[in-house]
C-alpha angles and dihedrals in degrees: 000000000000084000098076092100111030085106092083095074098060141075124230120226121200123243101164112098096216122106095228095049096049097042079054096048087053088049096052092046074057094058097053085050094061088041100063093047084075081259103127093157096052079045092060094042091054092045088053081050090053096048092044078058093049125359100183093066087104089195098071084063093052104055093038086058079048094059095030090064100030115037098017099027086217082148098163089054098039076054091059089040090053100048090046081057095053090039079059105042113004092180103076108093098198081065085059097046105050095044077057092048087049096051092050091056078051098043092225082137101162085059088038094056095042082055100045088044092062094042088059088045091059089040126017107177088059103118100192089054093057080039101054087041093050082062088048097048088045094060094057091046105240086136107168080062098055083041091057097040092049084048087054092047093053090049092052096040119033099178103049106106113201108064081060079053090050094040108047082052090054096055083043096055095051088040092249088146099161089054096043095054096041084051094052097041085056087042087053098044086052094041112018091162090070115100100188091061079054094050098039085048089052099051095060091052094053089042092057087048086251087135100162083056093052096041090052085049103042092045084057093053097054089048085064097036118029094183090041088132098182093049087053106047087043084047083055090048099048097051078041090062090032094056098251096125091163087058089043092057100045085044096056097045095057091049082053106050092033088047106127110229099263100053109137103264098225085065095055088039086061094046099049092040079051100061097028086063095041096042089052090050094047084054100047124106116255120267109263 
């Protein structure tokens, strides 16, 4: 996944004889160029330049797409981009891929599936592809199939971290906690740099009132991840159920004061009406 824009570091040569193909593949070189100076905008001019050239280098099309949904989230466009590269050369399965991954952002996930699926069909031992349509087939709740596609990426790709996290959520959802733990322990001994396999993982355990176990968990996942806020409200909650109110309370505040702007305000609500409580008992006179 983390390839789709290596591209970008390097620099194209031209081993087509015709003029047109060679003027686009120097456009192109252009447009990295501007990329790289931090100018997406002057890199997308410069590719529109390289496809009006020739506009059967079906690569142009593609890393445009690239910048267009991922720098620019231009995602409706990066979508007509995707489908001129596979017009143009149908046989290249990262073309397929990434119009799926796009769709998904769109959650357009009858077309998503139709495109990962012929992208594993061009290449089967892709992991992302069976991951990303895992997602798709999720949201359409077909849900023993995305079951079936996270458990191939994971096969495929050990050390890619998020179908463990998908699928983990998946066995969660339908209560299917044993199966969820034991999914997330073998996410975090693959992976252990990822905070959200910590902080699902967590919130099973606390879930299940094995506080000890979601506290150790949570308080990973903020180590990776200071401004981790859900980790760390769910951290404050947890010491809360498990009689710490001092850690709560820490806890609490830093989710507060680290909350991004759009945190859901019941949430918030929870977490001041938490300390305030806890702060005014700590404050109170003893009983006589």
């Amino acid at each position: 996944m983390k390839r789709a824009l290596l591209f970008l570091a390097l620099l194209l040569t031209a081993s087509a004889c015709n003029r047109e193909r060679n003027q686009s593949i120097k456009l192109m070189n252009d447009a990295l160029r501007e990329f790289q100076s931090g100018n997406t905008a002057a890199a997308i001019t410069v590719f529109n330049q390289a496809a009006s050239v020739d506009p059967t280098n079906d690569r142009v099309f593609f890393y445009r797409a690239l910048l267009k949904y991922q720098r620019a989230t231009q995602l409706d466009a990066a979508v007509k981009d995707l489908q001129e590269a596979i017009r143009v050369n149908p046989e290249d399965y990262e073309y397929h891929y990434h119009l799926g991954k796009v769709l998904c952002r769109l959650e357009q996930w009858g077309p998503a599936i139709n495109a990962l699926d012929t992208a594993i069909q061009k290449k089967p031992d892709y992991g992302e592809s069976h991951y990303q349509l895992g997602i798709a087939l999720e949201n359409q709740a077909k849900f023993d199939r995305a079951q079936d596609e996270y458990i191939q990426a994971i096969k495929l790709k050990p050390r890619f971290a998020d179908p463990y996290d998908t699928l983990g959520n998946l066995y969660a959802r339908f209560e299917k906690y044993p199966q969820a733990i034991q999914v997330f322990k073998n996410g975090i001994e693959n992976n252990p740099e990822k905070p959200e396999l910590f902080h699902h993982l967590g919130v099973i355990y606390q879930n299940q009132q094995r506080y000890d176990d979601a506290i150790t968990n949570f308080q990973a996942a903020v180590k990776l991840k200071p401004n981790y806020t859900s980790a760390l409200f769910n951290l404050g909650m947890a010491y809360l159920a498990n009689d710490n109110a001092e850690m709560a309370i820490q806890n609490l505040k830093l989710y507060l004061g680290r909350r991004p702007g759009g945190e859901d305000p019941l949430r918030v609500r929870t977490a001041e009406d938490t300390v305030a409580k806890l702060e005014a008992s700590a404050a109170a006179p003893p009983a006589p």
